[in-house]
Amino acid sequence: EAGVVQSPRYKIIEKKQPVAFWCNPISGHNTLYWYRQNLGQGPELLIRYENEEAVDDSQLPKDRFSAERLKGVDSTLKIQPAELGDSAVYLCASSLVSGSQDPQYFGPGTRLLVL
Amino acid sequence: AQSVTQLGSHVSVSEGALVLLRCNYSSSVPPYLFWYVQYPNQGLQLLLKYTTGATLVKGINGFEAEFKKSETSFHLTKPSAHMSDAAEYFCAVLNTNAGKSTFGDGTTLTVKP
């Protein structure tokens, strides 16, 4: 069974440029998460989807970040415009159901460097 | 609100020695607790989890953890470290009502030959 797929794996952009990340979760997983992981820290939730619905986006900086999950499968996370402080690893994860004992399965992440 | 504190951002042990990684949590509801491992340039992988029932849980690669409610702790142990255990380890608490997980800042385990 394929795991969570993310692309690109690495991205280098200049500040003020836009950037987008893509995630394909494990087949059948209803819940999809986007996390940001800063160096030396644990993942911090940006947004959580239950199927197509964003059920928790309280930590998403909505002035520059946006996300969508069309058809309740793949998801994209966009930053426009990027700032130096956005340099981090962006992790996508999925699970069967949130709030249950089902663990989250993580993708390898997209490492973003903003110059 | 919930939080996770991992004591010691770096732990170094000799190969064959006991591994002990500490995790303390706070949660307003009975928590589900998880340990994940992250190897360089990879995502997090589940090591083990506690939901209900037996407080000593066993995971992959010989790791185990014990849920101690009175101490609000969920420390991770392994009797004998292997070189391949060198990685970063994250403790996480899940609020089952809100469906939200909170991760600690991680502990980097170094294993010396």
Short mmCIF file of C-alpha atoms in Angstrom, two decimals:
data_model
loop_
_atom_site.label_atom_id
_atom_site.label_comp_id
_atom_site.label_asym_id
_atom_site.label_seq_id
_atom_site.Cartn_x
_atom_site.Cartn_y
_atom_site.Cartn_z
CA GLU A 1 0.00 0.00 0.00
CA ALA A 2 1.37 3.37 -0.99
CA GLY A 3 2.02 5.85 1.76
CA VAL A 4 1.33 9.56 1.85
CA VAL A 5 2.89 11.20 -1.18
CA GLN A 6 4.11 14.77 -1.20
CA SER A 7 5.69 16.92 -3.85
CA PRO A 8 7.95 18.64 -4.37
CA ARG A 9 10.43 17.32 -1.80
CA TYR A 10 12.47 20.50 -1.85
CA LYS A 11 11.70 24.05 -2.91
CA ILE A 12 13.85 27.17 -2.91
CA ILE A 13 12.18 30.48 -3.69
CA GLU A 14 12.78 34.16 -3.15
CA LYS A 15 10.66 36.05 -0.69
CA LYS A 16 7.41 37.47 -2.01
CA GLN A 17 7.12 34.62 -4.51
CA PRO A 18 4.23 32.16 -4.40
CA VAL A 19 4.70 28.46 -3.69
CA ALA A 20 2.42 25.45 -3.62
CA PHE A 21 2.70 22.01 -2.08
CA TRP A 22 0.75 18.92 -3.05
CA CYS A 23 -0.31 15.92 -0.99
CA ASN A 24 -1.91 12.62 -1.90
CA PRO A 25 -3.09 10.79 1.24
CA ILE A 26 -3.42 7.08 1.81
CA SER A 27 -6.40 5.69 -0.07
CA GLY A 28 -9.52 5.62 2.07
CA HIS A 29 -8.25 8.04 4.69
CA ASN A 30 -10.89 10.65 5.36
CA THR A 31 -8.78 12.97 7.47
CA LEU A 32 -5.92 15.00 6.07
CA TYR A 33 -3.57 17.25 7.99
CA TRP A 34 -1.04 19.89 7.03
CA TYR A 35 1.69 20.59 9.55
CA ARG A 36 4.62 22.98 9.61
CA GLN A 37 7.79 21.77 11.30
CA ASN A 38 10.41 24.37 12.16
CA LEU A 39 13.97 23.30 12.80
CA GLY A 40 14.33 21.69 16.20
CA GLN A 41 10.61 21.65 16.88
CA GLY A 42 7.71 19.28 16.58
CA PRO A 43 5.03 19.52 13.91
CA GLU A 44 2.45 22.27 14.38
CA LEU A 45 -0.97 21.84 12.84
CA LEU A 46 -1.92 24.31 10.13
CA ILE A 47 -5.18 22.80 8.94
CA ARG A 48 -7.19 19.59 9.28
CA TYR A 49 -9.71 18.31 6.75
CA GLU A 50 -12.50 15.81 7.23
CA ASN A 51 -13.21 14.83 3.63
CA GLU A 52 -13.58 18.17 1.80
CA GLU A 53 -14.34 20.23 4.89
CA ALA A 54 -11.68 22.19 6.75
CA VAL A 55 -12.68 21.46 10.36
CA ASP A 56 -9.72 23.14 12.06
CA ASP A 57 -7.84 25.97 10.38
CA SER A 58 -7.36 28.10 13.47
CA GLN A 59 -3.55 28.05 13.12
CA LEU A 60 -3.47 28.79 9.40
CA PRO A 61 -2.18 32.32 8.65
CA LYS A 62 -5.03 33.18 6.36
CA ASP A 63 -3.53 36.38 5.05
CA ARG A 64 -0.98 34.44 3.04
CA PHE A 65 -1.78 30.75 3.36
CA SER A 66 -4.58 28.90 1.64
CA ALA A 67 -5.45 25.25 1.25
CA GLU A 68 -7.96 23.13 -0.56
CA ARG A 69 -8.95 19.51 -0.73
CA LEU A 70 -11.05 19.00 -3.78
CA LYS A 71 -13.13 15.81 -3.94
CA GLY A 72 -11.87 14.87 -0.51
CA VAL A 73 -8.69 13.25 -1.74
CA ASP A 74 -5.64 15.25 -2.82
CA SER A 75 -4.82 18.54 -1.19
CA THR A 76 -2.73 21.59 -1.98
CA LEU A 77 -1.28 24.15 0.39
CA LYS A 78 -0.31 27.53 -1.01
CA ILE A 79 1.68 30.44 0.32
CA GLN A 80 1.44 33.79 -1.38
CA PRO A 81 3.56 35.76 -0.88
CA ALA A 82 6.23 33.78 0.93
CA GLU A 83 8.23 35.37 3.73
CA LEU A 84 11.63 34.46 5.13
CA GLY A 85 9.98 33.04 8.25
CA ASP A 86 8.07 30.51 6.17
CA SER A 87 11.22 28.44 5.72
CA ALA A 88 10.35 25.10 7.28
CA VAL A 89 9.34 21.55 6.46
CA TYR A 90 5.68 21.20 5.50
CA LEU A 91 4.31 17.80 6.41
CA CYS A 92 1.13 16.22 5.18
CA ALA A 93 -0.48 13.39 7.13
CA SER A 94 -3.63 11.33 6.86
CA SER A 95 -5.69 9.07 9.07
CA LEU A 96 -8.85 7.04 8.78
CA VAL A 97 -10.74 9.08 11.36
CA SER A 98 -9.58 11.92 13.54
CA GLY A 99 -10.02 11.84 17.29
CA SER A 100 -9.70 8.09 17.38
CA GLN A 101 -6.92 5.66 18.08
CA ASP A 102 -6.09 5.60 14.40
CA PRO A 103 -2.56 6.97 14.06
CA GLN A 104 -1.55 9.59 11.58
CA TYR A 105 0.57 8.53 8.65
CA PHE A 106 3.03 11.15 7.53
CA GLY A 107 4.50 11.94 4.16
CA PRO A 108 8.21 12.76 3.77
CA GLY A 109 7.52 16.48 3.76
CA THR A 110 8.44 19.41 1.55
CA ARG A 111 11.47 21.33 2.70
CA LEU A 112 10.96 25.01 1.86
CA LEU A 113 13.74 27.57 1.86
CA VAL A 114 12.80 31.21 1.33
CA LEU A 115 15.70 33.48 0.39
CA ALA B 1 -5.70 23.06 26.26
CA GLN B 2 -3.11 20.35 25.99
CA SER B 3 0.65 20.32 25.88
CA VAL B 4 3.61 17.97 25.67
CA THR B 5 7.01 18.42 27.26
CA GLN B 6 9.91 16.26 26.23
CA LEU B 7 12.70 16.54 28.75
CA GLY B 8 16.07 16.62 27.07
CA SER B 9 16.35 17.74 23.48
CA HIS B 10 19.39 15.49 23.03
CA VAL B 11 20.08 12.10 24.56
CA SER B 12 23.24 10.12 23.92
CA VAL B 13 23.71 6.47 24.86
CA SER B 14 26.20 3.75 24.07
CA GLU B 15 25.22 0.84 21.88
CA GLY B 16 23.63 -1.82 24.07
CA ALA B 17 22.69 0.61 26.83
CA LEU B 18 19.21 1.43 28.08
CA VAL B 19 17.31 4.10 26.18
CA LEU B 20 14.99 6.37 28.19
CA LEU B 21 13.22 9.27 26.51
CA ARG B 22 10.95 11.32 28.73
CA CYS B 23 7.55 12.72 27.92
CA ASN B 24 5.13 14.57 30.16
CA TYR B 25 1.76 15.80 29.00
CA SER B 26 -1.19 17.85 30.09
CA SER B 27 -4.70 17.26 28.87
CA SER B 28 -8.18 18.27 29.97
CA VAL B 29 -9.64 14.97 28.81
CA PRO B 30 -8.35 11.40 29.00
CA PRO B 31 -5.59 11.43 26.41
CA TYR B 32 -4.47 9.15 23.71
CA LEU B 33 -0.67 9.18 23.59
CA PHE B 34 1.71 8.40 20.78
CA TRP B 35 5.41 8.12 20.14
CA TYR B 36 6.71 8.75 16.63
CA VAL B 37 10.21 8.41 15.19
CA GLN B 38 11.63 10.58 12.43
CA TYR B 39 14.72 9.65 10.44
CA PRO B 40 16.57 12.35 8.47
CA ASN B 41 14.61 13.70 5.53
CA GLN B 42 11.65 11.47 6.26
CA GLY B 43 8.21 11.89 7.75
CA LEU B 44 7.19 10.69 11.19
CA GLN B 45 6.52 6.98 11.72
CA LEU B 46 4.41 5.56 14.52
CA LEU B 47 6.37 3.65 17.17
CA LEU B 48 3.56 2.91 19.60
CA LYS B 49 0.36 4.28 21.07
CA TYR B 50 -1.67 4.23 24.25
CA THR B 51 -5.43 4.59 24.07
CA THR B 52 -7.07 2.60 26.85
CA GLY B 53 -6.44 -0.61 28.75
CA ALA B 54 -2.98 -1.86 29.54
CA THR B 55 -0.72 0.97 30.59
CA LEU B 56 2.45 -0.69 29.32
CA VAL B 57 2.42 -0.68 25.56
CA LYS B 58 4.88 -2.32 23.23
CA GLY B 59 5.81 -0.96 19.86
CA ILE B 60 8.06 -1.68 16.96
CA ASN B 61 11.83 -2.16 17.10
CA GLY B 62 11.77 -3.26 20.75
CA PHE B 63 10.46 0.02 22.16
CA GLU B 64 7.87 0.25 24.87
CA ALA B 65 6.23 3.00 26.91
CA GLU B 66 4.28 3.15 30.14
CA PHE B 67 1.33 5.46 30.72
CA LYS B 68 1.37 6.81 34.27
CA LYS B 69 -1.69 8.92 34.88
CA SER B 70 -0.60 10.06 38.35
CA GLU B 71 2.65 11.39 36.92
CA THR B 72 1.13 12.53 33.61
CA SER B 73 4.01 10.78 31.91
CA PHE B 74 4.51 8.50 28.94
CA HIS B 75 8.24 7.72 28.86
CA LEU B 76 9.73 5.67 26.04
CA THR B 77 12.25 2.93 26.79
CA LYS B 78 14.29 0.29 25.05
CA PRO B 79 16.48 -2.14 26.98
CA SER B 80 19.37 -2.18 24.54
CA ALA B 81 20.15 0.57 22.04
CA HIS B 82 21.13 -0.22 18.49
CA MET B 83 22.95 2.06 16.09
CA SER B 84 19.88 2.10 13.88
CA ASP B 85 17.86 3.71 16.70
CA ALA B 86 19.62 7.03 16.13
CA ALA B 87 16.84 9.39 15.10
CA GLU B 88 14.51 12.06 16.43
CA TYR B 89 11.62 10.97 18.62
CA PHE B 90 8.37 12.83 19.14
CA CYS B 91 5.75 12.35 21.80
CA ALA B 92 2.21 13.43 20.96
CA VAL B 93 -1.07 13.76 22.83
CA LEU B 94 -4.44 13.51 21.12
CA ASN B 95 -7.50 15.27 22.44
CA THR B 96 -10.19 12.78 21.47
CA ASN B 97 -12.97 15.35 21.80
CA ALA B 98 -11.40 17.93 19.52
CA GLY B 99 -9.56 15.46 17.29
CA LYS B 100 -6.42 17.56 17.64
CA SER B 101 -2.90 16.29 18.28
CA THR B 102 -0.14 18.25 19.96
CA PHE B 103 3.49 17.24 19.49
CA GLY B 104 6.47 17.78 21.71
CA ASP B 105 9.60 19.45 20.38
CA GLY B 106 11.37 16.14 19.97
CA THR B 107 14.39 14.38 21.42
CA THR B 108 17.36 13.54 19.24
CA LEU B 109 18.81 10.17 20.17
CA THR B 110 22.49 9.54 19.41
CA VAL B 111 23.89 6.04 19.76
CA LYS B 112 27.63 5.74 20.24
CA PRO B 113 29.52 2.62 19.16
#
